[in-house]
mmCIF file of C-alpha atoms in Angstrom:
data_model
loop_
_atom_site.group_PDB
_atom_site.id
_atom_site.type_symbol
_atom_site.label_atom_id
_atom_site.label_comp_id
_atom_site.label_asym_id
_atom_site.label_seq_id
_atom_site.Cartn_x
_atom_site.Cartn_y
_atom_site.Cartn_z
ATOM 1 C CA ALA A 101 56.742 60.875 160.687
ATOM 2 C CA SER A 102 60.450 61.039 160.008
ATOM 3 C CA ALA A 103 61.188 58.459 162.712
ATOM 4 C CA VAL A 104 58.472 56.143 161.388
ATOM 5 C CA ASN A 105 59.925 56.445 157.876
ATOM 6 C CA GLN A 106 63.440 55.837 159.180
ATOM 7 C CA ALA A 107 62.339 52.761 161.145
ATOM 8 C CA GLY A 108 60.403 51.518 158.116
ATOM 9 C CA SER A 109 63.525 51.882 156.009
ATOM 10 C CA LEU A 110 65.257 49.413 158.356
ATOM 11 C CA ARG A 111 62.832 46.746 157.144
ATOM 12 C CA MET A 112 63.643 47.545 153.555
ATOM 13 C CA GLN A 113 67.376 47.556 154.280
ATOM 14 C CA SER A 114 67.182 44.131 155.944
ATOM 15 C CA TYR A 115 65.513 42.712 152.862
ATOM 16 C CA ARG A 116 68.003 44.469 150.579
ATOM 17 C CA ILE A 117 70.772 42.619 152.419
ATOM 18 C CA ALA A 118 68.862 39.340 152.011
ATOM 19 C CA SER A 119 68.340 40.096 148.343
ATOM 20 C CA SER A 120 72.028 40.803 147.823
ATOM 21 C CA LEU A 121 72.896 37.489 149.479
ATOM 22 C CA ALA A 122 70.363 35.636 147.360
ATOM 23 C CA ARG A 123 71.701 37.024 144.080
ATOM 24 C CA ARG A 124 75.361 36.680 145.058
ATOM 25 C CA GLN A 125 75.989 33.839 142.605
ATOM 26 C CA ASN A 126 75.641 36.354 139.755
ATOM 27 C CA LEU A 127 78.512 38.478 141.117
ATOM 28 C CA ASP A 128 82.182 37.891 141.697
ATOM 29 C CA ASN A 129 83.261 37.552 145.333
ATOM 30 C CA ILE A 130 84.889 40.982 145.567
ATOM 31 C CA GLU A 131 81.759 42.715 144.288
ATOM 32 C CA ALA A 132 79.530 40.617 146.583
ATOM 33 C CA THR A 133 81.697 41.543 149.568
ATOM 34 C CA ARG A 134 81.636 45.240 148.641
ATOM 35 C CA ILE A 135 77.853 45.278 148.227
ATOM 36 C CA THR A 136 77.195 43.414 151.478
ATOM 37 C CA THR A 137 79.598 45.669 153.412
ATOM 38 C CA SER A 138 77.984 48.753 151.921
ATOM 39 C CA LEU A 139 74.483 47.552 152.837
ATOM 40 C CA MET A 140 75.605 46.711 156.381
ATOM 41 C CA ASP A 141 77.111 50.189 156.794
ATOM 42 C CA GLU A 142 73.922 51.751 155.482
ATOM 43 C CA PHE A 143 71.828 49.718 157.941
ATOM 44 C CA GLU A 144 74.118 50.794 160.780
ATOM 45 C CA GLU A 145 73.729 54.459 159.778
ATOM 46 C CA ARG A 146 69.967 54.147 159.632
ATOM 47 C CA ILE A 147 69.542 52.408 162.977
ATOM 48 C CA LEU A 148 71.748 55.007 164.694
ATOM 49 C CA SER A 149 70.286 57.952 162.791
ATOM 50 C CA PRO A 150 69.246 60.921 164.950
ATOM 51 C CA ARG A 151 65.993 61.000 162.956
ATOM 52 C CA LEU A 152 65.111 57.709 164.637
ATOM 53 C CA THR A 153 66.953 57.842 167.956
ATOM 54 C CA SER A 154 65.675 61.329 168.802
ATOM 55 C CA MET A 155 62.107 59.994 168.810
ATOM 56 C CA ILE A 156 62.879 56.949 170.940
ATOM 57 C CA PRO A 157 62.250 57.826 174.603
ATOM 58 C CA ARG A 158 65.339 57.878 176.821
ATOM 59 C CA SER A 159 63.432 56.061 179.560
ATOM 60 C CA GLY A 160 64.048 52.327 179.542
ATOM 61 C CA SER A 161 60.532 51.703 180.814
ATOM 62 C CA LYS A 162 58.868 52.739 177.529
ATOM 63 C CA GLU A 163 58.048 49.822 175.247
ATOM 64 C CA SER A 164 59.448 51.552 172.171
ATOM 65 C CA ARG A 165 62.810 51.997 173.944
ATOM 66 C CA GLN A 166 62.865 48.333 174.907
ATOM 67 C CA VAL A 167 61.991 47.207 171.373
ATOM 68 C CA TYR A 168 64.596 49.538 169.839
ATOM 69 C CA ASP A 169 67.259 48.270 172.256
ATOM 70 C CA HIS A 170 66.262 44.677 171.448
ATOM 71 C CA ILE A 171 66.533 45.346 167.701
ATOM 72 C CA TYR A 172 69.898 47.058 168.069
ATOM 73 C CA MET A 173 71.283 44.269 170.265
ATOM 74 C CA HIS A 174 69.920 41.643 167.850
ATOM 75 C CA TRP A 175 71.705 43.471 165.048
ATOM 76 C CA LYS A 176 74.985 43.730 166.953
ATOM 77 C CA ARG A 177 74.994 40.248 168.501
ATOM 78 C CA SER A 178 73.307 38.060 165.889
ATOM 79 C CA ILE A 179 72.907 39.562 162.480
ATOM 80 C CA ARG A 180 76.058 41.613 162.008
ATOM 81 C CA PRO A 181 78.346 38.749 163.124
ATOM 82 C CA VAL A 182 76.644 36.417 160.628
ATOM 83 C CA LEU A 183 77.186 38.961 157.870
ATOM 84 C CA PHE A 184 80.818 39.544 158.881
ATOM 85 C CA ALA A 185 81.373 35.782 158.852
ATOM 86 C CA TYR A 186 79.736 35.676 155.420
ATOM 87 C CA ILE A 187 82.073 38.409 154.161
ATOM 88 C CA ASN A 188 85.086 36.565 155.575
ATOM 89 C CA THR A 189 84.083 33.279 153.929
ATOM 90 C CA VAL A 190 83.494 35.091 150.631
ATOM 91 C CA ALA A 191 86.979 36.651 150.864
ATOM 92 C CA ASN A 192 88.497 33.264 151.761
ATOM 93 C CA ASP A 193 86.446 31.653 149.013
ATOM 94 C CA GLN A 194 88.113 34.008 146.518
ATOM 95 C CA SER A 195 91.617 32.914 147.567
ATOM 96 C CA ALA A 196 90.564 29.240 147.556
ATOM 97 C CA ILE A 197 89.260 29.550 144.038
ATOM 98 C CA GLN A 198 92.516 31.186 142.944
ATOM 99 C CA GLY A 199 94.555 28.063 143.484
ATOM 100 C CA LEU A 200 94.257 26.626 146.954
ATOM 101 C CA ASP A 201 93.010 23.142 147.733
ATOM 102 C CA SER A 202 89.692 22.393 145.986
ATOM 103 C CA HIS A 203 88.503 20.501 149.094
ATOM 104 C CA TYR A 204 89.062 23.686 151.107
ATOM 105 C CA ALA A 205 87.131 25.648 148.463
ATOM 106 C CA VAL A 206 84.174 23.258 148.809
ATOM 107 C CA GLN A 207 84.232 23.644 152.596
ATOM 108 C CA LEU A 208 84.278 27.418 152.236
ATOM 109 C CA GLU A 209 81.394 27.336 149.787
ATOM 110 C CA THR A 210 79.435 25.117 152.201
ATOM 111 C CA ALA A 211 80.165 27.513 155.072
ATOM 112 C CA HIS A 212 79.214 30.406 152.838
ATOM 113 C CA LEU A 213 75.867 28.821 151.966
ATOM 114 C CA ALA A 214 75.205 27.961 155.623
ATOM 115 C CA LEU A 215 75.827 31.572 156.689
ATOM 116 C CA LYS A 216 73.625 32.896 153.909
ATOM 117 C CA GLN A 217 70.854 30.497 154.932
ATOM 118 C CA ARG A 218 71.270 31.457 158.595
ATOM 119 C CA TYR A 219 70.784 35.133 157.742
ATOM 120 C CA LEU A 220 67.786 34.355 155.568
ATOM 121 C CA ASN A 221 66.286 32.322 158.436
ATOM 122 C CA ILE A 222 66.629 35.113 161.011
ATOM 123 C CA VAL A 223 65.790 38.094 158.802
ATOM 124 C CA ASP A 224 62.020 37.526 158.939
ATOM 125 C CA SER A 225 61.849 37.594 162.739
ATOM 126 C CA PHE A 226 64.207 40.589 162.748
ATOM 127 C CA VAL A 227 61.942 42.448 160.317
ATOM 128 C CA ALA A 228 58.932 41.513 162.468
ATOM 129 C CA ASP A 229 60.665 43.181 165.432
ATOM 130 C CA ILE A 230 61.331 46.270 163.305
ATOM 131 C CA ASP A 231 57.701 46.229 162.217
ATOM 132 C CA HIS A 232 56.662 46.186 165.875
ATOM 133 C CA LEU A 233 58.892 49.227 166.512
ATOM 134 C CA VAL A 234 57.301 51.037 163.567
ATOM 135 C CA HIS A 235 53.862 50.227 164.983
ATOM 136 C CA LEU A 236 54.836 51.577 168.419
ATOM 137 C CA LEU A 237 56.238 54.764 166.880
ATOM 138 C CA GLU A 238 53.005 55.212 164.926
ATOM 139 C CA ILE A 239 50.974 54.809 168.123
ATOM 140 C CA GLU A 240 53.153 57.346 169.950
ATOM 141 C CA ALA A 241 52.864 59.787 167.043
ATOM 142 C CA GLU A 242 49.087 59.361 167.020
ATOM 143 C CA SER A 243 49.020 59.933 170.780
ATOM 144 C CA ASN A 244 51.016 63.138 170.343
ATOM 145 C CA ILE A 245 48.630 64.276 167.604
ATOM 146 C CA GLN A 246 45.655 63.637 169.918
ATOM 147 C CA LEU A 247 47.349 65.684 172.640
ATOM 148 C CA LEU A 248 47.992 68.461 170.122
ATOM 149 C CA ARG A 249 44.311 68.427 169.116
ATOM 150 C CA LEU A 250 43.256 68.655 172.738
ATOM 151 C CA ILE A 251 45.574 71.633 173.270
ATOM 152 C CA GLN A 252 44.252 73.322 170.111
ATOM 153 C CA VAL A 253 40.595 72.854 171.095
ATOM 154 C CA SER A 254 41.323 74.081 174.623
ATOM 155 C CA SER A 255 43.159 77.105 173.209
ATOM 156 C CA LEU A 256 40.256 77.853 170.883
ATOM 157 C CA PHE A 257 37.700 77.817 173.709
ATOM 158 C CA LEU A 258 40.034 79.837 175.925
ATOM 159 C CA THR A 259 40.479 82.408 173.138
ATOM 160 C CA VAL A 260 36.707 82.652 172.567
ATOM 161 C CA GLY A 261 36.228 83.034 176.322
ATOM 162 C CA VAL A 262 38.816 85.822 176.495
ATOM 163 C CA VAL A 263 37.112 87.594 173.558
ATOM 164 C CA PHE A 264 33.705 87.467 175.300
ATOM 165 C CA VAL A 265 35.152 88.660 178.612
ATOM 166 C CA THR A 266 36.980 91.484 176.810
ATOM 167 C CA MET A 267 33.802 92.510 174.974
ATOM 168 C CA TYR A 268 31.848 92.495 178.248
ATOM 169 C CA LEU A 269 34.482 94.574 180.010
ATOM 170 C CA MET A 270 34.667 96.972 177.067
ATOM 171 C CA HIS A 271 30.919 97.381 177.248
ATOM 172 C CA THR A 272 30.730 97.838 181.030
ATOM 173 C CA ASP A 273 33.979 99.760 181.586
ATOM 174 C CA VAL A 274 34.250 101.830 178.394
ATOM 175 C CA VAL A 275 31.004 102.073 176.424
ATOM 176 C CA VAL A 276 28.629 102.661 179.380
ATOM 177 C CA PRO A 277 30.867 105.306 181.053
ATOM 178 C CA LEU A 278 31.409 106.958 177.669
ATOM 179 C CA ARG A 279 27.635 107.089 177.086
ATOM 180 C CA ASN A 280 27.151 108.599 180.524
ATOM 181 C CA LEU A 281 29.866 111.129 179.766
ATOM 182 C CA LEU A 282 28.185 112.041 176.467
ATOM 183 C CA ALA A 283 24.823 112.321 178.220
ATOM 184 C CA CYS A 284 26.335 114.818 180.676
#
């Protein structure tokens, strides 16, 4: 359950990043950079959290391992670089606004908007991949619960069987000889 919650929080974190990019125009560039960096760090912590990684099988042949690896590589190779580029353009945008060439500032703002749009375009497919991982973790958890039920039912029948065998042996090996001893 903890791993499913942790994986589900990755979806929320991806959309929090998108939301922060969408409302960036209401913030100054330094604050926007700080918020985006903080959200990226939080996503990184969540995806590498032992709560999640401990439930992902080590075997590369399991589908949940393959999906997790795909998500992590997508984060490292596609999404994080776009966000780092966004942060860099925001930082450069700040210096351009403070007195550099206005043409350069327009180019930076255009690059900034393009990077924001690129993230917003890829976030939905990224969240769909995370959703697939959550689904796989739910299936594995349900499978483990079914196995646990089977073990519990087997243990119950085994316990009842042991009780009946013990009662039979008590009757044949203790009660009957004790009755015979009392009769003597």
